[in-house]
CSV table of N, CA, C and O in Angstrom, one decimal:
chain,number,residue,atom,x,y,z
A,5,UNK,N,104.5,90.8,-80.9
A,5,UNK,CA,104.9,91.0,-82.3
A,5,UNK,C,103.6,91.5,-83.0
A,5,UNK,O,102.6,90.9,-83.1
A,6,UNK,N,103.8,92.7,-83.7
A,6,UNK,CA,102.3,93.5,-84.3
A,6,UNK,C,102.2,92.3,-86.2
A,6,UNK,O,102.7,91.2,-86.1
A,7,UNK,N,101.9,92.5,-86.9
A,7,UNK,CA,101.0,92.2,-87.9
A,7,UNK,C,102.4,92.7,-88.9
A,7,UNK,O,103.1,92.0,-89.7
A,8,UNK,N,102.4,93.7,-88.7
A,8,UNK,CA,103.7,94.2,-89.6
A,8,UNK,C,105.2,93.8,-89.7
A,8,UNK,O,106.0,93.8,-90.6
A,9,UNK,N,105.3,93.5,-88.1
A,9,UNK,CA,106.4,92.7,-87.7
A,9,UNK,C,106.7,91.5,-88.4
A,9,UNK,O,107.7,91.4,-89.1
A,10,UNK,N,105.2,90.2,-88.3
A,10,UNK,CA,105.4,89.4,-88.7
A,10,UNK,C,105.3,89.7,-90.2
A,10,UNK,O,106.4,89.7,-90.6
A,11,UNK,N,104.7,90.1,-91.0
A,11,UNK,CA,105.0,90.1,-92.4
A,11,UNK,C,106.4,90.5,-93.2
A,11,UNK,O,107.0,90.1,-94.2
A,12,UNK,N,106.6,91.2,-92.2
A,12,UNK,CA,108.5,91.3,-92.4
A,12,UNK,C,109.7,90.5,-92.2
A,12,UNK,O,110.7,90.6,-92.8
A,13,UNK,N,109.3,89.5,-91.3
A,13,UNK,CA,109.8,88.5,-90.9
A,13,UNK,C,109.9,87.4,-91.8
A,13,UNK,O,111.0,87.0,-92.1
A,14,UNK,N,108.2,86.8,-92.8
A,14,UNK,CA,107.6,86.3,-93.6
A,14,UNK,C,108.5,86.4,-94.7
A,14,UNK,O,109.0,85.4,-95.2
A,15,UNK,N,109.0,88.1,-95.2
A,15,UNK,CA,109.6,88.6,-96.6
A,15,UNK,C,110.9,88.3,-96.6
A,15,UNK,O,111.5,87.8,-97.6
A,16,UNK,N,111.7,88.5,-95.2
A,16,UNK,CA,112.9,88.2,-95.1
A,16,UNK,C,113.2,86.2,-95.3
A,16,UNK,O,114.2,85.6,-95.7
A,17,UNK,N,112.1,85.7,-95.0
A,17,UNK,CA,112.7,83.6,-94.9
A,17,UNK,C,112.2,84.0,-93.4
A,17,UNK,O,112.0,82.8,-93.0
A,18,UNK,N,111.7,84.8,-92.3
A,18,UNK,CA,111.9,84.3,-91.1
A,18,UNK,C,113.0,84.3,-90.4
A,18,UNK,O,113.0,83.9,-89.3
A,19,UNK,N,114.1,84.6,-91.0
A,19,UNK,CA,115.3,85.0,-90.0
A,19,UNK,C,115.1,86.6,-89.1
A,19,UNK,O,114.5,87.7,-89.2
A,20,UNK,N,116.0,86.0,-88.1
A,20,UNK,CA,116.3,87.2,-87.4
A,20,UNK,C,117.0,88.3,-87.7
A,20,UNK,O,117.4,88.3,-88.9
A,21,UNK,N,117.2,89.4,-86.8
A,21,UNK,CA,118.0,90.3,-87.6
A,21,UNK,C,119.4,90.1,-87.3
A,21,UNK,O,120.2,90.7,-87.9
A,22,UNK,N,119.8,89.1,-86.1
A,22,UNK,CA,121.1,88.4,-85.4
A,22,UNK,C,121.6,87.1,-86.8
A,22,UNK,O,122.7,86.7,-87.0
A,23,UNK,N,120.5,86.7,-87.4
A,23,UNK,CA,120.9,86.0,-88.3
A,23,UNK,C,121.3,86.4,-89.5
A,23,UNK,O,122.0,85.7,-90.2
A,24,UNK,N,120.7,87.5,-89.8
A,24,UNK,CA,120.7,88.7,-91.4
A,24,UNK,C,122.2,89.1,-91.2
A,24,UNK,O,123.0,89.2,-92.1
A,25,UNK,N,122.6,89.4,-89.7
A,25,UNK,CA,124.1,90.4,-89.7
A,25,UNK,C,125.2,89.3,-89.7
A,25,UNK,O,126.4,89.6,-89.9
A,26,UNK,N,124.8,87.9,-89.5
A,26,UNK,CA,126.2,87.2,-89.4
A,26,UNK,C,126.0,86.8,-91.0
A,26,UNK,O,126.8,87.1,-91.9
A,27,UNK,N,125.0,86.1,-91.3
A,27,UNK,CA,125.4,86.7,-92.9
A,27,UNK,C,126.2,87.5,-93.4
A,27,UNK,O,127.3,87.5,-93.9
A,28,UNK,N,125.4,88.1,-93.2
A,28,UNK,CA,126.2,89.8,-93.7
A,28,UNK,C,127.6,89.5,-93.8
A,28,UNK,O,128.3,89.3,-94.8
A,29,UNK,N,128.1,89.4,-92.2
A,29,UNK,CA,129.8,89.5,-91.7
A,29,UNK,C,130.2,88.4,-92.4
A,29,UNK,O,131.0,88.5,-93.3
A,30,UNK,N,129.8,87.2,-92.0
A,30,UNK,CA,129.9,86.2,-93.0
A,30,UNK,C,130.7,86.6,-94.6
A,30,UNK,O,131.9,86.5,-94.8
A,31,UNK,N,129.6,87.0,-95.4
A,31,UNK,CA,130.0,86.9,-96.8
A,31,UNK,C,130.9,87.7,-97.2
A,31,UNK,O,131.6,87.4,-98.2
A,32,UNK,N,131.1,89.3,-95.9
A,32,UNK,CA,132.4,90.4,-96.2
A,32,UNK,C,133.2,89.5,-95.8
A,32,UNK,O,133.9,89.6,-96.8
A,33,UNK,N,133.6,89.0,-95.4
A,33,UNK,CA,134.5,88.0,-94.5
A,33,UNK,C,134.9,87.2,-96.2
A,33,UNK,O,135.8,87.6,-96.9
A,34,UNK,N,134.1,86.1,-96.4
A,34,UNK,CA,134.5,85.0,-97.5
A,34,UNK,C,134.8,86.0,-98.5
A,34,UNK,O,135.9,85.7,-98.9
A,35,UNK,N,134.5,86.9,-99.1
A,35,UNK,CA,135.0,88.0,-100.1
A,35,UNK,C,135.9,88.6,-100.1
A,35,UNK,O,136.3,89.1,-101.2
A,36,UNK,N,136.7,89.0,-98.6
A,36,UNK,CA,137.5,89.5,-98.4
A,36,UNK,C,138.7,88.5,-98.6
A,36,UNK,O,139.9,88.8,-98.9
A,37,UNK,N,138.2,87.2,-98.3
A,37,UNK,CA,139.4,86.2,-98.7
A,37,UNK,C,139.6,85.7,-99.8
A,37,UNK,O,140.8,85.3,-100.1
A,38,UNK,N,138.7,85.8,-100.4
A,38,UNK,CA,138.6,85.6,-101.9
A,38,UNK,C,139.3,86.4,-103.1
A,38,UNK,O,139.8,85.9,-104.1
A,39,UNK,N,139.2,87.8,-102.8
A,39,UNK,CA,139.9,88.8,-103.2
A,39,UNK,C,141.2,89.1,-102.8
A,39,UNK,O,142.0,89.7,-103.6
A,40,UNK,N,141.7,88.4,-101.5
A,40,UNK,CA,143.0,88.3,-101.7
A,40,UNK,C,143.6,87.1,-102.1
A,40,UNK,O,144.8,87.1,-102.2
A,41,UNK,N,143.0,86.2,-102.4
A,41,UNK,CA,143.5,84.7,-102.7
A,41,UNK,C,143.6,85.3,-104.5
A,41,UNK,O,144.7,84.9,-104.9
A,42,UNK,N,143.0,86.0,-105.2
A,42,UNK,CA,143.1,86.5,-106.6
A,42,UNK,C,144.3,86.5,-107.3
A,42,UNK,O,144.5,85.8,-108.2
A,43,UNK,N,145.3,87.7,-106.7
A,43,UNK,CA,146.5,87.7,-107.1
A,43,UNK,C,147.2,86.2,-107.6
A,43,UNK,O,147.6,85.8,-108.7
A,44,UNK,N,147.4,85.4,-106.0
A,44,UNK,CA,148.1,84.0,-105.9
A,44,UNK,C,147.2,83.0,-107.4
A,44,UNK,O,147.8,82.1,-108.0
A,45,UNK,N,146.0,83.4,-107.5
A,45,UNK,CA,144.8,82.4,-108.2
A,45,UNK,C,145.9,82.8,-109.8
A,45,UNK,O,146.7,82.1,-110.3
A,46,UNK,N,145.6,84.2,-110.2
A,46,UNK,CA,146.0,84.4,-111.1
A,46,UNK,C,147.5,84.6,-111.4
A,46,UNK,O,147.8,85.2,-112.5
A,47,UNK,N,148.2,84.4,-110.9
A,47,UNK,CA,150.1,84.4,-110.9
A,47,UNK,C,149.8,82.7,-111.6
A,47,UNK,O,150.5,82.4,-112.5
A,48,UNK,N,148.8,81.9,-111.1
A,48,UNK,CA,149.6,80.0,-111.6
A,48,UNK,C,148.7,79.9,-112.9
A,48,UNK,O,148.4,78.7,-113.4
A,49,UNK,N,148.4,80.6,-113.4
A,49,UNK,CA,147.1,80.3,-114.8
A,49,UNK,C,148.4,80.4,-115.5
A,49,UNK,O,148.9,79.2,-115.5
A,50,UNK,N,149.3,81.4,-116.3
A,50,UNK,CA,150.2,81.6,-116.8
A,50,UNK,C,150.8,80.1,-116.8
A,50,UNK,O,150.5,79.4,-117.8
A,51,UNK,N,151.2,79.8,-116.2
A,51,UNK,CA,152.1,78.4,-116.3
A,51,UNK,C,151.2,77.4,-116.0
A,51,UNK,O,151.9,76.4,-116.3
A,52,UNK,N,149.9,76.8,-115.5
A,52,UNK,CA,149.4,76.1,-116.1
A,52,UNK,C,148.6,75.8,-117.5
A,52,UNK,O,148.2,74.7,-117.9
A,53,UNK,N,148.6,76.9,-118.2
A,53,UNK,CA,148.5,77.3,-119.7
A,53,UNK,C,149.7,76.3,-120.1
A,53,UNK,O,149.6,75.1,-120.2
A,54,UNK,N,151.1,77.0,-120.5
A,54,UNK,CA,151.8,76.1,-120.9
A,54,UNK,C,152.2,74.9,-120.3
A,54,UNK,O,152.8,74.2,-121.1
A,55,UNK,N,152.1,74.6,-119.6
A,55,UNK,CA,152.1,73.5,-119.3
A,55,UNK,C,151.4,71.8,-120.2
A,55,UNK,O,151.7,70.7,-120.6
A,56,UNK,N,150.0,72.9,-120.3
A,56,UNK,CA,149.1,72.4,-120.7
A,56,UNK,C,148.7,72.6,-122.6
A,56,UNK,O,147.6,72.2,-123.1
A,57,UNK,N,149.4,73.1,-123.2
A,57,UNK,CA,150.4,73.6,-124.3
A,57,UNK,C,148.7,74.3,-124.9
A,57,UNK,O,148.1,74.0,-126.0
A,58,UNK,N,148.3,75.1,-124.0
A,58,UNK,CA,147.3,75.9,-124.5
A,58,UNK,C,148.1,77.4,-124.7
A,58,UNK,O,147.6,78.1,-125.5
A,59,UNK,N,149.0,77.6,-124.2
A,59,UNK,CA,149.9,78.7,-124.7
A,59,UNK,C,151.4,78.2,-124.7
A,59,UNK,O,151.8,77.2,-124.1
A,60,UNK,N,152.2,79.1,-125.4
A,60,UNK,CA,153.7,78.7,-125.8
A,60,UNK,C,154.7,80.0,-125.0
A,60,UNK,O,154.6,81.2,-124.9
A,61,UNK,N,155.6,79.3,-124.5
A,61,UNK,CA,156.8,79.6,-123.9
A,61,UNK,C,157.7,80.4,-125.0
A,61,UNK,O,158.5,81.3,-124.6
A,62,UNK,N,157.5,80.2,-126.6
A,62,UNK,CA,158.3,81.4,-127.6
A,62,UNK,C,157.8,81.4,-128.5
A,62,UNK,O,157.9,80.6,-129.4
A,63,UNK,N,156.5,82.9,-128.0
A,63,UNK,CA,155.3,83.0,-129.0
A,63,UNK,C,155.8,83.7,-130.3
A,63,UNK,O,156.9,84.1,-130.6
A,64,UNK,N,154.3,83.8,-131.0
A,64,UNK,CA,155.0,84.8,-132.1
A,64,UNK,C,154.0,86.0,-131.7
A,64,UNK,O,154.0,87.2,-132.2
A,65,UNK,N,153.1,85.5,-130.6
A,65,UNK,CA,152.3,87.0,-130.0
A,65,UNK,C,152.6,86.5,-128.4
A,65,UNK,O,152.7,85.3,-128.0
A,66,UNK,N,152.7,87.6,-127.6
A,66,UNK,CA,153.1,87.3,-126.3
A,66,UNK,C,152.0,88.1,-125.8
A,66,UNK,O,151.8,89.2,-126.2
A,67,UNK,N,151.0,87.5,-124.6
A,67,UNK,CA,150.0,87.7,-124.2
A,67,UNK,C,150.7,88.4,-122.8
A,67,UNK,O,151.6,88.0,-122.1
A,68,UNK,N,149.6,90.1,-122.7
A,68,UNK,CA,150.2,90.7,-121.8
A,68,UNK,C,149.4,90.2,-120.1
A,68,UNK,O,148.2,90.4,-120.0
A,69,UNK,N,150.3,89.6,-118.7
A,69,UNK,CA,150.1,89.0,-118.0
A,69,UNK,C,150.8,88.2,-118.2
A,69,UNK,O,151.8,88.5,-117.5
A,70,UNK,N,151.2,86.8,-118.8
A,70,UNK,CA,151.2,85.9,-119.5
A,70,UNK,C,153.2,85.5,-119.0
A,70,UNK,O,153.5,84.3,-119.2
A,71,UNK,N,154.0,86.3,-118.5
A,71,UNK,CA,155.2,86.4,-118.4
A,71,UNK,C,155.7,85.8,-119.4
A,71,UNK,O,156.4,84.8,-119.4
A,72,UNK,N,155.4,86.8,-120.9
A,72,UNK,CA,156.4,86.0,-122.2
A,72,UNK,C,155.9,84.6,-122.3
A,72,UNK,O,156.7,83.7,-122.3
A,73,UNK,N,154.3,84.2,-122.5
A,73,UNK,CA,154.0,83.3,-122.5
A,73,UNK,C,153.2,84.0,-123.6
A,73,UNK,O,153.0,85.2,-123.7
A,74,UNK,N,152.6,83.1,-124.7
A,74,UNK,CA,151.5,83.6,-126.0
A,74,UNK,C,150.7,82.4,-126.5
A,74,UNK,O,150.2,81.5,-125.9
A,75,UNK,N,150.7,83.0,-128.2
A,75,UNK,CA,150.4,82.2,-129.0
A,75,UNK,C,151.2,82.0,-130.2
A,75,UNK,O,151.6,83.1,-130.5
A,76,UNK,N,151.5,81.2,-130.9
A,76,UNK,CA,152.4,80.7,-132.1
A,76,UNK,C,151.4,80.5,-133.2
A,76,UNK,O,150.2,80.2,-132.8
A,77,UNK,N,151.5,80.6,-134.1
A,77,UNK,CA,150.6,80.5,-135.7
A,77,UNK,C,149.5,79.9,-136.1
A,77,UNK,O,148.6,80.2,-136.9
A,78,UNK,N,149.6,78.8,-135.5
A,78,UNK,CA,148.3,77.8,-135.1
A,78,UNK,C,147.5,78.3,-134.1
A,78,UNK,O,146.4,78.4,-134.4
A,79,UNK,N,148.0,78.7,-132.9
A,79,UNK,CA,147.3,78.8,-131.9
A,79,UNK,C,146.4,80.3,-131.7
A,79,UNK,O,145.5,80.6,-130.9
A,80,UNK,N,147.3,81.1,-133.1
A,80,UNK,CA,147.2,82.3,-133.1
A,80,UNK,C,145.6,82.3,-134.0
A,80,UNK,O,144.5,82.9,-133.8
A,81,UNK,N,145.9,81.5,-135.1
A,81,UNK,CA,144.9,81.3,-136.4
A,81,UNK,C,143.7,80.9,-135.5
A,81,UNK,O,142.8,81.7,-135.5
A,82,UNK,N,143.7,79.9,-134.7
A,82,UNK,CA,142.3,79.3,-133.9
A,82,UNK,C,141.9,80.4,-133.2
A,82,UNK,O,140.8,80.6,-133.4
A,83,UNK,N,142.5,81.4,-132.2
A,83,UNK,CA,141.7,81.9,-131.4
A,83,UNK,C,141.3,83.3,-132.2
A,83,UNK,O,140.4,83.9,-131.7
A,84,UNK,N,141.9,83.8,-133.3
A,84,UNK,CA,140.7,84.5,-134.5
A,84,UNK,C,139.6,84.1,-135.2
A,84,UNK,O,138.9,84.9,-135.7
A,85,UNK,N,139.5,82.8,-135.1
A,85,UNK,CA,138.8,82.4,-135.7
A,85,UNK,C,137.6,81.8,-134.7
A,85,UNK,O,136.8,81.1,-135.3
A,86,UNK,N,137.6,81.9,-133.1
A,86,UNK,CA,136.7,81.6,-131.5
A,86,UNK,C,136.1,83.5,-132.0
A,86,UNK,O,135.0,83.8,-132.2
A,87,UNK,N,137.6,84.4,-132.0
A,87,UNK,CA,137.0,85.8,-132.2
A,87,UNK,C,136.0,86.3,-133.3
A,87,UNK,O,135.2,87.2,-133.2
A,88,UNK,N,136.2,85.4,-134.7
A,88,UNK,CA,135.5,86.0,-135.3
A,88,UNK,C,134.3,85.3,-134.8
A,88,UNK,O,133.7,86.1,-134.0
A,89,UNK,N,133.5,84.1,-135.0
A,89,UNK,CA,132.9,83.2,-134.3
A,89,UNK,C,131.6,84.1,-133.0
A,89,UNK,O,130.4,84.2,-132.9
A,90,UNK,N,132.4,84.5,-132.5
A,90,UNK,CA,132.0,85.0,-131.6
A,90,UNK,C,131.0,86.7,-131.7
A,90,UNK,O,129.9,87.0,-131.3
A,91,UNK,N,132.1,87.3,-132.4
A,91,UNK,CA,131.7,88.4,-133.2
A,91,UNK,C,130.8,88.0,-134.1
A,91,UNK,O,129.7,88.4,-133.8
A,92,UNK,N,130.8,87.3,-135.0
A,92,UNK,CA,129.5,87.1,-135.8
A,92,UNK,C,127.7,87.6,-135.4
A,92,UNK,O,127.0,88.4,-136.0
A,93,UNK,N,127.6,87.0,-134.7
A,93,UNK,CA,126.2,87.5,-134.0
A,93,UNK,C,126.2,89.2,-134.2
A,93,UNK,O,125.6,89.6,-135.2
A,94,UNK,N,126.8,89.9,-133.4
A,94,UNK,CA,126.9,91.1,-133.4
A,94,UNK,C,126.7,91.7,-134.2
A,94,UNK,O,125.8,92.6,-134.3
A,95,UNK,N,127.6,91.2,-135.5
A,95,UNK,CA,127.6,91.6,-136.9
A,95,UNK,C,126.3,91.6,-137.3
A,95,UNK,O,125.8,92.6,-137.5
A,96,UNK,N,125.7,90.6,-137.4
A,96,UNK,CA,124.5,90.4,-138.1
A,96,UNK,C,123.4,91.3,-138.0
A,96,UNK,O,122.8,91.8,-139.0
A,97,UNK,N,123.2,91.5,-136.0
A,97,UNK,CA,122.6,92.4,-135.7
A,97,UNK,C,122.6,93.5,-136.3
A,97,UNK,O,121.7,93.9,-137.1
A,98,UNK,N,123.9,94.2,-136.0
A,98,UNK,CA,124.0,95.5,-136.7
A,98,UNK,C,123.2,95.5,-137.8
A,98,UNK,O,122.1,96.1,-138.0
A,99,UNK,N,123.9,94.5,-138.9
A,99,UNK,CA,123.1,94.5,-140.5
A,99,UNK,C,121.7,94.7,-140.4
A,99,UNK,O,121.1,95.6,-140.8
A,100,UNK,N,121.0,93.6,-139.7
A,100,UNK,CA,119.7,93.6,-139.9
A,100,UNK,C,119.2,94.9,-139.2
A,100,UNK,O,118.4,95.4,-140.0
A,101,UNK,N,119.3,95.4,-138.3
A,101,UNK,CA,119.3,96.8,-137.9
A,101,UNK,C,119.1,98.1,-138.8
A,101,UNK,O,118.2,98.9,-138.8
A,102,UNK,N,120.6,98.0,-139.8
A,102,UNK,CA,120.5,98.7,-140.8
A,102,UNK,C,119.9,98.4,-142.1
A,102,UNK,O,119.8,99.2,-143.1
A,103,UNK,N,119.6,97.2,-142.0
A,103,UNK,CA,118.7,97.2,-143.5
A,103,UNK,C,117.1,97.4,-142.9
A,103,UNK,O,116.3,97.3,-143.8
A,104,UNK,N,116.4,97.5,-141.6
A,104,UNK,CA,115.5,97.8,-141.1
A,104,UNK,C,115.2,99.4,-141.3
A,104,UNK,O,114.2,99.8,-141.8
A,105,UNK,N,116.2,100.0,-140.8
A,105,UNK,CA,115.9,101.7,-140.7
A,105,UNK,C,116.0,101.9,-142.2
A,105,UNK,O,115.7,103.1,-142.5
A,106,UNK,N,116.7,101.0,-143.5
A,106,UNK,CA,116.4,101.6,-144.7
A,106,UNK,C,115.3,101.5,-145.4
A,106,UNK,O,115.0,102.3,-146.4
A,107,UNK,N,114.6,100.5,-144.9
A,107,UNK,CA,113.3,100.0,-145.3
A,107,UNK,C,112.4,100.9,-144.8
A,107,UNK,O,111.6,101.4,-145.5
A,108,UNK,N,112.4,101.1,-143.8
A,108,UNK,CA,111.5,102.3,-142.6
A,108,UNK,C,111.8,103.7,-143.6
A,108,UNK,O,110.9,104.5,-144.0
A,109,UNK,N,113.3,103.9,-143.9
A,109,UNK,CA,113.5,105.2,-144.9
A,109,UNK,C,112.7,105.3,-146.2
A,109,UNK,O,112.2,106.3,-146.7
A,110,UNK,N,112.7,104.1,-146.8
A,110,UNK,CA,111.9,103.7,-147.6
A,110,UNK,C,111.0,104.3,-148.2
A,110,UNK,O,110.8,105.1,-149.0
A,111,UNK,N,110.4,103.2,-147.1
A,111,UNK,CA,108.6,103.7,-146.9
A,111,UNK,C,107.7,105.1,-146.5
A,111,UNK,O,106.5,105.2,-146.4
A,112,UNK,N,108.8,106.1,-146.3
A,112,UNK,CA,108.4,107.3,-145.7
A,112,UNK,C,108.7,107.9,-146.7
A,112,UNK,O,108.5,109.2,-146.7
């Protein structure tokens, strides 16, 4: 094994390259299963939602996926108000952004 070999060996952890490909096969493998387990994963969210009366069975918004499953007035008001929440930051930026380049206009 030359000098170069081992330093390659060193970068990789010291595996082989018999060990690098079953990896490899390995993780296409678990990914491949994972991607199809998706559909089945996402078909039971829908009904463990209501179930779990995080969404309603006769909304007054019906969430698309959701099979006629939503939100009702309450539930509707709280998650605008996770949305505005959330958006806020954003907002701010922008402002301070623009009250920066007016100041910069300003000064010029």
């Amino acid at each position: 094994m030359t000098q170069n070999d081992t330093s390659f060996r060193q970068q990789l952890g010291g595996e082989t390259l018999g060990e690098m490909m079953a990896l490899m096969f390995g993780g296409m493998i678990a990914l491949s299963l994972f991607l199809a387990a998706l559909p089945r994963i996402f078909a039971s969210i829908p009904t463990w939602l209501v179930e779990h009366q995080v969404l309603v069975a006769h909304p007054l918004l019906a969430l698309p996926g959701c099979r006629g499953a939503g939100l009702d007035g309450t539930r509707l008001l709280i998650a605008l108000g996770v949305l505005a929440m959330a958006l806020s930051p954003l907002v701010a930026i922008v402002h301070a952004r623009r009250r920066e380049r007016r100041r910069d206009r300003d000064d010029d």
